[in-house]
Short mmCIF file of N, CA and C in Angstrom, two decimals:
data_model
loop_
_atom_site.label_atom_id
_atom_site.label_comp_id
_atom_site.label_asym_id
_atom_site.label_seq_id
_atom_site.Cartn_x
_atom_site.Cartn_y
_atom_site.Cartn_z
N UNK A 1 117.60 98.38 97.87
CA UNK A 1 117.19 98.42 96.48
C UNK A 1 117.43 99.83 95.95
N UNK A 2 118.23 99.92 94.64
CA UNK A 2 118.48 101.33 93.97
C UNK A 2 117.05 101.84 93.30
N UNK A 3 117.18 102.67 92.88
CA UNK A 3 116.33 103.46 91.82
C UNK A 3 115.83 102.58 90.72
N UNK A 4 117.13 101.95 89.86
CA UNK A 4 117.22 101.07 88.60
C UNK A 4 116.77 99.84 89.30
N UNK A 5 117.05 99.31 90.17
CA UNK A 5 116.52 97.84 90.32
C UNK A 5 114.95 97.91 90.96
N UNK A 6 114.17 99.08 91.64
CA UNK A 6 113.07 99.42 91.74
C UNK A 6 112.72 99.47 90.10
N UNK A 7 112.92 100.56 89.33
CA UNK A 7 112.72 100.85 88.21
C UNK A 7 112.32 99.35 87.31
N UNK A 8 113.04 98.21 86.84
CA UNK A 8 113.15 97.25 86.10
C UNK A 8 112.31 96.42 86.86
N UNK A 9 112.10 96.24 88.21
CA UNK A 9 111.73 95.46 88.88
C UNK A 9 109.99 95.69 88.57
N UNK A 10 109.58 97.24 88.50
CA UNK A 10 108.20 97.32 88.12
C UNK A 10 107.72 97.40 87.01
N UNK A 11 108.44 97.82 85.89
CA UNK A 11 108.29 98.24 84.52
C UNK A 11 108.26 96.41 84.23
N UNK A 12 109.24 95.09 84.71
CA UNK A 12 108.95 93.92 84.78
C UNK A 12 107.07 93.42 84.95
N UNK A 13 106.59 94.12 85.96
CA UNK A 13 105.41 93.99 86.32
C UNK A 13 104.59 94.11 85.40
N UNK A 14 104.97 95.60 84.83
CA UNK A 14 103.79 96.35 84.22
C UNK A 14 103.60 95.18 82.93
N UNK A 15 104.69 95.53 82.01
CA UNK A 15 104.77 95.07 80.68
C UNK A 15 104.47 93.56 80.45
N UNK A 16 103.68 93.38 79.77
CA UNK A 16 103.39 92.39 79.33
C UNK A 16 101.13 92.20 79.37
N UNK A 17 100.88 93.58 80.08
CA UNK A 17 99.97 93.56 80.10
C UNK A 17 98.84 94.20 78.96
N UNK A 18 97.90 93.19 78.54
CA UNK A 18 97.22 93.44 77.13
C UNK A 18 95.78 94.76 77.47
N UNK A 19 96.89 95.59 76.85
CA UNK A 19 95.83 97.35 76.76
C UNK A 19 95.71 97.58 75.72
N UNK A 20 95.53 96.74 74.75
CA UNK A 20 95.24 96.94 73.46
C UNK A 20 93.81 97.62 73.06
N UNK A 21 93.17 97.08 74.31
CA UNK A 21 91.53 97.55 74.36
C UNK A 21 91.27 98.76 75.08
N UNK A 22 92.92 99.21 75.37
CA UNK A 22 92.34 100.83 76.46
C UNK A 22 92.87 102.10 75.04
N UNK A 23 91.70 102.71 74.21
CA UNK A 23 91.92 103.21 73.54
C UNK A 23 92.32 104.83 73.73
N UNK A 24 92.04 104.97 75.16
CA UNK A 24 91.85 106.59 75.60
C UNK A 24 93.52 106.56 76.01
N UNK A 25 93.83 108.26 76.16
CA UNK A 25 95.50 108.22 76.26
C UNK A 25 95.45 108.16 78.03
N UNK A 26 96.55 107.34 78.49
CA UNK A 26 96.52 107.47 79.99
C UNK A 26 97.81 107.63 80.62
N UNK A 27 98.42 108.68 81.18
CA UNK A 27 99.55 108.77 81.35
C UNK A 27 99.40 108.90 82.75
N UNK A 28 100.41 107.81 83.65
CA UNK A 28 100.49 108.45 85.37
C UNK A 28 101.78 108.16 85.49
N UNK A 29 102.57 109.48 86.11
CA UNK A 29 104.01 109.41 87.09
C UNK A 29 103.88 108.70 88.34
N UNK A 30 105.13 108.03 88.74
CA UNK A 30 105.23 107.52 90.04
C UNK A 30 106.22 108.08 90.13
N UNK A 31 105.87 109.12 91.29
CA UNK A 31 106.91 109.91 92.26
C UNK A 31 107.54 108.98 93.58
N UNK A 32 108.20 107.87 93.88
CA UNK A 32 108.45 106.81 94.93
C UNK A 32 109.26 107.88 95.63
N UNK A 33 108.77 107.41 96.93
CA UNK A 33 109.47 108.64 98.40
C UNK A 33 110.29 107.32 99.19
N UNK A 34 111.57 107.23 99.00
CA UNK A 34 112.55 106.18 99.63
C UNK A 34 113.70 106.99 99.68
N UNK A 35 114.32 106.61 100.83
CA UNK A 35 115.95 106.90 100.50
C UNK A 35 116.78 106.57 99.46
N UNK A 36 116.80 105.09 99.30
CA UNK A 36 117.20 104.82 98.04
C UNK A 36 117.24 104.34 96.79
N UNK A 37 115.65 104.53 97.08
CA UNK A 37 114.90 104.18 95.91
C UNK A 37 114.36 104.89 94.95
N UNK A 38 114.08 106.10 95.59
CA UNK A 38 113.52 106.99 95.22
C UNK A 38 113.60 107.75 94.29
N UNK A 39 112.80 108.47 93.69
CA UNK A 39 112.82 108.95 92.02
C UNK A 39 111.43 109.03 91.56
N UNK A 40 111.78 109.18 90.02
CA UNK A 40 110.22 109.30 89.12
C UNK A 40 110.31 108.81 87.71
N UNK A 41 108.95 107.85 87.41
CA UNK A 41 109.16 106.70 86.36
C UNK A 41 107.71 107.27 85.81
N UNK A 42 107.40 106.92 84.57
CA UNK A 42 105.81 106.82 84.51
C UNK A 42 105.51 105.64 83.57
N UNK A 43 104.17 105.75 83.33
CA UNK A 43 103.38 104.65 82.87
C UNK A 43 102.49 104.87 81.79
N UNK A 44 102.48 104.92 81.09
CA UNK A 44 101.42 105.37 79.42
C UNK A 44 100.86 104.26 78.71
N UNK A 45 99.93 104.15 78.35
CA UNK A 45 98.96 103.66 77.42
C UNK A 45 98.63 105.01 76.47
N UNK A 46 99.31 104.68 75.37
CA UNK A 46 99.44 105.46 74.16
C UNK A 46 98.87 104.10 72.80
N UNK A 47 97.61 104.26 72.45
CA UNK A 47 97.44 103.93 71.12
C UNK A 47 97.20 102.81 71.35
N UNK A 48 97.14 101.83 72.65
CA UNK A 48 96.72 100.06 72.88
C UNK A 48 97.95 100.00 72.61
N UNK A 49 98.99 101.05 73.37
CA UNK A 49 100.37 100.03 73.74
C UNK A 49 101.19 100.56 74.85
N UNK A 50 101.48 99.66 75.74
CA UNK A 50 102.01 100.30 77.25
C UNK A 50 103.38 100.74 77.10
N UNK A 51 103.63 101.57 77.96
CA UNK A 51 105.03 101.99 77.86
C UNK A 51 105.47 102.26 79.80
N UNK A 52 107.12 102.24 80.09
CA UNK A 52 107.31 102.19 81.12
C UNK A 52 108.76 102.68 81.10
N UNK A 53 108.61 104.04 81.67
CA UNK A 53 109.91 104.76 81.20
C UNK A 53 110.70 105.35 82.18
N UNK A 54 111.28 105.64 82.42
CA UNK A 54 112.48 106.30 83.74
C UNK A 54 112.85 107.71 83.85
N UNK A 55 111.66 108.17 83.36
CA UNK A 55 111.69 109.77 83.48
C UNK A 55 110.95 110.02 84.16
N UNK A 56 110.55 111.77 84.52
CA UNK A 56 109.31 112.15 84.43
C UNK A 56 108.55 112.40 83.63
N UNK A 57 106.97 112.60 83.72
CA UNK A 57 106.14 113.01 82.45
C UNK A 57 105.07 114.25 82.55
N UNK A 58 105.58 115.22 82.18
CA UNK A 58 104.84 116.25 82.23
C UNK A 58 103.61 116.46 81.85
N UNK A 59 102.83 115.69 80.56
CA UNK A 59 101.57 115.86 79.98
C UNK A 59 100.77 114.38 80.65
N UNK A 60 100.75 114.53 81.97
CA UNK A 60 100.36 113.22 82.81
C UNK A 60 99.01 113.49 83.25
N UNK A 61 98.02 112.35 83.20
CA UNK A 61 96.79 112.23 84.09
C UNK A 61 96.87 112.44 85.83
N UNK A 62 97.74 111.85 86.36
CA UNK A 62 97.87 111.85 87.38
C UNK A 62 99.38 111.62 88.00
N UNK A 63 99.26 111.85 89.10
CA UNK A 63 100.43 111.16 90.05
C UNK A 63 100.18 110.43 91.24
N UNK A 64 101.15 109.98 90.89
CA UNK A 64 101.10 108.39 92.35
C UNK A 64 102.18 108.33 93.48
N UNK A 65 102.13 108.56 94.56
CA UNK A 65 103.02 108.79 95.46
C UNK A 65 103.10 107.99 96.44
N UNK A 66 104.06 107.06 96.73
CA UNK A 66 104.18 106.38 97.64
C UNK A 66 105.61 106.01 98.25
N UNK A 67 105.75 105.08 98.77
CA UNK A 67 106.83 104.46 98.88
C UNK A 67 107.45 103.20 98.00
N UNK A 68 108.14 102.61 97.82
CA UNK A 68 108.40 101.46 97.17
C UNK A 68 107.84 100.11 97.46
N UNK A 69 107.85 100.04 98.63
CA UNK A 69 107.46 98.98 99.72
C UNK A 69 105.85 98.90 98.66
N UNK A 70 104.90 100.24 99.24
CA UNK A 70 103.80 99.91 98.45
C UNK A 70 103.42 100.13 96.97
N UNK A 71 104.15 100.37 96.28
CA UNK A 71 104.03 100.63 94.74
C UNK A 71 104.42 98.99 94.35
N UNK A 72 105.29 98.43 94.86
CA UNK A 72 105.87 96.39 94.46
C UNK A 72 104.85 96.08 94.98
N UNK A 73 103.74 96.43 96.40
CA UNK A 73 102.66 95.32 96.78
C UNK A 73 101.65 95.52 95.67
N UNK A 74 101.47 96.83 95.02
CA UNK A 74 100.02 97.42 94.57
C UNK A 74 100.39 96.99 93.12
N UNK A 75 101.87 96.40 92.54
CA UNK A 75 101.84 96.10 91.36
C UNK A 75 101.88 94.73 91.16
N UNK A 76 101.91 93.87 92.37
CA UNK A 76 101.87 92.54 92.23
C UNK A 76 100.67 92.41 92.68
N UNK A 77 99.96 93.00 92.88
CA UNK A 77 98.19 92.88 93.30
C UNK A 77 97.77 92.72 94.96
N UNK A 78 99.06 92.39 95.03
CA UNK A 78 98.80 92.57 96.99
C UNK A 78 98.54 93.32 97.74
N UNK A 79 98.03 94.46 97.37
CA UNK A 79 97.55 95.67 97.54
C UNK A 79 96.86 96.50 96.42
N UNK A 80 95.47 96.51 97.28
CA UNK A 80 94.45 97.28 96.04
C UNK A 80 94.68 99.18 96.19
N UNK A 81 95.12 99.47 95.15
CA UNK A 81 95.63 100.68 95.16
C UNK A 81 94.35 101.92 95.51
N UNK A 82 93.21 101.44 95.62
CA UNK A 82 91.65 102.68 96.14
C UNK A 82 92.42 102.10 97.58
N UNK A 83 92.77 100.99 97.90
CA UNK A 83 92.61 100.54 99.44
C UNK A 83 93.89 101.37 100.10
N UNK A 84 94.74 101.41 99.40
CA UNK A 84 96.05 102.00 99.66
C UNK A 84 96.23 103.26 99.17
N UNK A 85 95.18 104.30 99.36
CA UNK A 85 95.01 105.53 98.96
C UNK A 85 93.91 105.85 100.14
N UNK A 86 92.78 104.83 100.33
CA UNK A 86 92.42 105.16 101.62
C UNK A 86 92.68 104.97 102.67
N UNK A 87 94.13 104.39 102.58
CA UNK A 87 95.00 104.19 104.20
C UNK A 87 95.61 105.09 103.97
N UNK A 88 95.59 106.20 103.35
CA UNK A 88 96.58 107.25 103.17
C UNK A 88 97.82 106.33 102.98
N UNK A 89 98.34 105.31 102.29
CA UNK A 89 99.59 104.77 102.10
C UNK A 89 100.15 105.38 100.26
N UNK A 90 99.30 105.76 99.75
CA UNK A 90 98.95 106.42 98.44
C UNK A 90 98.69 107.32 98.13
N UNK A 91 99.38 108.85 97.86
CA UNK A 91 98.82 110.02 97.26
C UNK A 91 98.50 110.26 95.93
N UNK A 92 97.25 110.62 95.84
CA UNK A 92 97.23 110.88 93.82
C UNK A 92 96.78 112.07 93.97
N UNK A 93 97.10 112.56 92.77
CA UNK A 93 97.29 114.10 92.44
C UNK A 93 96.97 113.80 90.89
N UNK A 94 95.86 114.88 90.60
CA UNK A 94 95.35 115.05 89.06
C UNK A 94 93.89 114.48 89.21
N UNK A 95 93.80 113.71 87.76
CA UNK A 95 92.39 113.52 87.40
C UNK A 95 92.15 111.91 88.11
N UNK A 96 91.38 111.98 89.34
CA UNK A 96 91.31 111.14 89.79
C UNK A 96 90.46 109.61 89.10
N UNK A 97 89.58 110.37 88.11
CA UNK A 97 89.25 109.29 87.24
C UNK A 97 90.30 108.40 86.08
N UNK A 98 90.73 109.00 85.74
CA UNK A 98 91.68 108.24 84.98
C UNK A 98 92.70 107.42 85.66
N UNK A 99 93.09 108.20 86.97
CA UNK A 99 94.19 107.81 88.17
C UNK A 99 93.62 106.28 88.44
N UNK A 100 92.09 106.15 88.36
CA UNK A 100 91.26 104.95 88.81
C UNK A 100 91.78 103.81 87.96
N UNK A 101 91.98 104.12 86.62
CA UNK A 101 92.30 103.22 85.49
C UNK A 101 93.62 102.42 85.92
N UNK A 102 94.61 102.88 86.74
CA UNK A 102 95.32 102.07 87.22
C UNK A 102 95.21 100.49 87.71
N UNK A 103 93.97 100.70 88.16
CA UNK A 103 93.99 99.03 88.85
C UNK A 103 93.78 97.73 87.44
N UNK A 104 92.76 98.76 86.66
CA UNK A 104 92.63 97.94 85.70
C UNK A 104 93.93 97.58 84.79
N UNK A 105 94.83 98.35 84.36
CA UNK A 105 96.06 98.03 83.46
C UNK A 105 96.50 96.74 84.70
N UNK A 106 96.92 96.82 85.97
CA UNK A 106 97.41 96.05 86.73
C UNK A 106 96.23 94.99 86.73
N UNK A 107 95.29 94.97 86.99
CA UNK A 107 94.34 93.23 86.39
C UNK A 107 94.72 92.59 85.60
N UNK A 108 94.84 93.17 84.31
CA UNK A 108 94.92 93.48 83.02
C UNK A 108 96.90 92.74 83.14
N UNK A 109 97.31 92.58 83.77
CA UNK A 109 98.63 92.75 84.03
C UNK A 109 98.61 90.77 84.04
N UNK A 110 97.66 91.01 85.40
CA UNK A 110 97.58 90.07 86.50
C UNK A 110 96.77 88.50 85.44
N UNK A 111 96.05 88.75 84.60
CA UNK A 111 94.94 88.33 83.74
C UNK A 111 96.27 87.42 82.66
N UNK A 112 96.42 88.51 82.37
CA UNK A 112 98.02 87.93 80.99
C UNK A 112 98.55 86.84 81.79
N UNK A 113 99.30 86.96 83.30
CA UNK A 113 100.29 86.36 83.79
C UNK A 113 99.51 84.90 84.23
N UNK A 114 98.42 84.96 84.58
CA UNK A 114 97.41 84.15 84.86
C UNK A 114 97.15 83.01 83.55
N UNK A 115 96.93 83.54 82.49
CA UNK A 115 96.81 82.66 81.23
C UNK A 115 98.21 81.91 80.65
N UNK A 116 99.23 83.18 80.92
CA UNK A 116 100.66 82.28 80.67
C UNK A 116 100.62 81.28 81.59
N UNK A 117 100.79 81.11 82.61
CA UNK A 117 100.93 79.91 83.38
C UNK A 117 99.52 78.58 82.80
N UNK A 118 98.51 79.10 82.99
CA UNK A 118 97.60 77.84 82.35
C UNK A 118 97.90 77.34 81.02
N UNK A 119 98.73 78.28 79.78
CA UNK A 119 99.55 78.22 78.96
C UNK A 119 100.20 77.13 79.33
N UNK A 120 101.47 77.58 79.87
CA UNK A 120 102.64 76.80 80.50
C UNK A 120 102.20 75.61 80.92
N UNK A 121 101.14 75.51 81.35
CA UNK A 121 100.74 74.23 82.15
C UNK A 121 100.83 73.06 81.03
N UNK A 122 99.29 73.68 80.33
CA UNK A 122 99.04 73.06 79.64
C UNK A 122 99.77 72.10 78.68
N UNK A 123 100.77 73.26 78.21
CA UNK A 123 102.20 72.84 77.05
C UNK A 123 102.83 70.92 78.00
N UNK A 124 103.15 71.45 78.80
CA UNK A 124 103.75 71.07 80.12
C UNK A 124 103.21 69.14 79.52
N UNK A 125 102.07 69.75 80.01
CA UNK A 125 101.37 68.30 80.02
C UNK A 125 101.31 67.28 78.95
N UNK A 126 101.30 68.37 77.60
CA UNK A 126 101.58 67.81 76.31
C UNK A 126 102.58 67.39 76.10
N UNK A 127 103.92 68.21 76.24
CA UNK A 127 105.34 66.98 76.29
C UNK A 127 105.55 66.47 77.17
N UNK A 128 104.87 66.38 78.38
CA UNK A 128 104.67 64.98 79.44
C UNK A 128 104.11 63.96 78.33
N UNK A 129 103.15 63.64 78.04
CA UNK A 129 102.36 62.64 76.90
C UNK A 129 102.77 62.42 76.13
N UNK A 130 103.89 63.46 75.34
CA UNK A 130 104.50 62.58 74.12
C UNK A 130 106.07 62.41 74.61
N UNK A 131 106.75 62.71 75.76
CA UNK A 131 107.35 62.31 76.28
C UNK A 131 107.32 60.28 76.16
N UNK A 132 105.93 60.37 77.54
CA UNK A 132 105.78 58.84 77.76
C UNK A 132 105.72 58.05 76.46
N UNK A 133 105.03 58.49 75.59
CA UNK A 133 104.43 57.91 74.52
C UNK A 133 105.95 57.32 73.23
N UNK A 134 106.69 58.06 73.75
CA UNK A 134 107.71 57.99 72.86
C UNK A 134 108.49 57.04 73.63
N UNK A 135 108.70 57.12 75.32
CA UNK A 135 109.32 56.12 75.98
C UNK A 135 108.62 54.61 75.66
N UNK A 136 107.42 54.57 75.79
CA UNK A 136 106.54 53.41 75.48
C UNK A 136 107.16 52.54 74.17
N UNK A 137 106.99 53.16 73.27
CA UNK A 137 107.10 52.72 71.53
C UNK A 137 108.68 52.56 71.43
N UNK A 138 109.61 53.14 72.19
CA UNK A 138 110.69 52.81 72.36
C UNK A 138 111.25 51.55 73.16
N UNK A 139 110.62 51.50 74.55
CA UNK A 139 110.25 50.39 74.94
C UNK A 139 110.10 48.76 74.43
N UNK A 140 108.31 49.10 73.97
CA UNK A 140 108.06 48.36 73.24
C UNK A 140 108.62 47.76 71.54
N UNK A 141 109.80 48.93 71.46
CA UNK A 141 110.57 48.13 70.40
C UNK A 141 111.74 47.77 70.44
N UNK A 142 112.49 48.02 71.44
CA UNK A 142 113.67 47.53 72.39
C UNK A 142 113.29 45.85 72.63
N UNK A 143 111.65 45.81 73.30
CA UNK A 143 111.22 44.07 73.89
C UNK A 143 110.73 43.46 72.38
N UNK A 144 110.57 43.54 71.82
CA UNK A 144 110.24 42.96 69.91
C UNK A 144 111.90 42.78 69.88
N UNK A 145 112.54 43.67 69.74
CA UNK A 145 114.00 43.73 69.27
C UNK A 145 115.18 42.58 69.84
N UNK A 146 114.56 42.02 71.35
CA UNK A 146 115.23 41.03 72.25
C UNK A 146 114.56 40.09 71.95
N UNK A 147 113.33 39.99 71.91
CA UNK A 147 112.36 38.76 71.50
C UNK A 147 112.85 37.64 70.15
#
């Protein structure tokens, strides 16, 4: 995995998650330590709106240091990022309180993706029903129509 397909692959993760309600500014770099993955991206909540960019960021709350391996588990939720900071699999650097706010944007991530699918479901089920309903009345006017 390159830089860019790490890069898109998490900024995929991040975005779509509703921080509309995180009004405080929160900026954290991810410094990823890979051969070839490796680089620096960050993450902002500016104004109740996320951003996910392919730089570094100098006026940052914190930093996040890991590998790739665990930055894809800790952003798909398969890894709780306090848990993966106390396996030493996670270095943060800066204001460790705000650094904390991480898990929540990723809930917050996890919460959205969670409702789209019961979304999806739901939809799902509705043109299942007027699916049948339309086969039925079609049906039933096909057998009138032979009758």
């Amino acid at each position: 995995m390159t830089y860019a397909d790490l890069f898109y692959e998490i900024k995929g993760k991040f975005m779509g998650a509703d921080v509309s309600d995180i009004h405080e500014h929160l900026a954290f770099q991810f410094n990823i330590e890979d051969e070839e993955a490796g680089g620096a991206f960050y993450v902002e909540v500016k104004d109740g709106v996320l951003y996910v960019e392919p730089y570094e960021y100098y006026d940052r709350d914190a930093i996040f240091i890991c590998s790739a391996e665990v930055l894809l588990k800790i952003a798909d939720g398969e890894m709780d990022p306090i848990a993966a900071f106390t396996e030493q699999k996670l270095r943060v650097e800066g204001n460790i309180d705000k650094a904390l706010r991480l898990k929540e944007i990723i809930e917050l991530k996890k919460g959205a993706a969670q409702e789209k699918s019961i979304a999806k479901k739901a939809a799902d089920k509705v043109v299942n029903k007027v699916v049948k309903t339309v086969a039925k009345k079609a049906a039933a006017k096909e057998t009138k129509k032979n009758s």
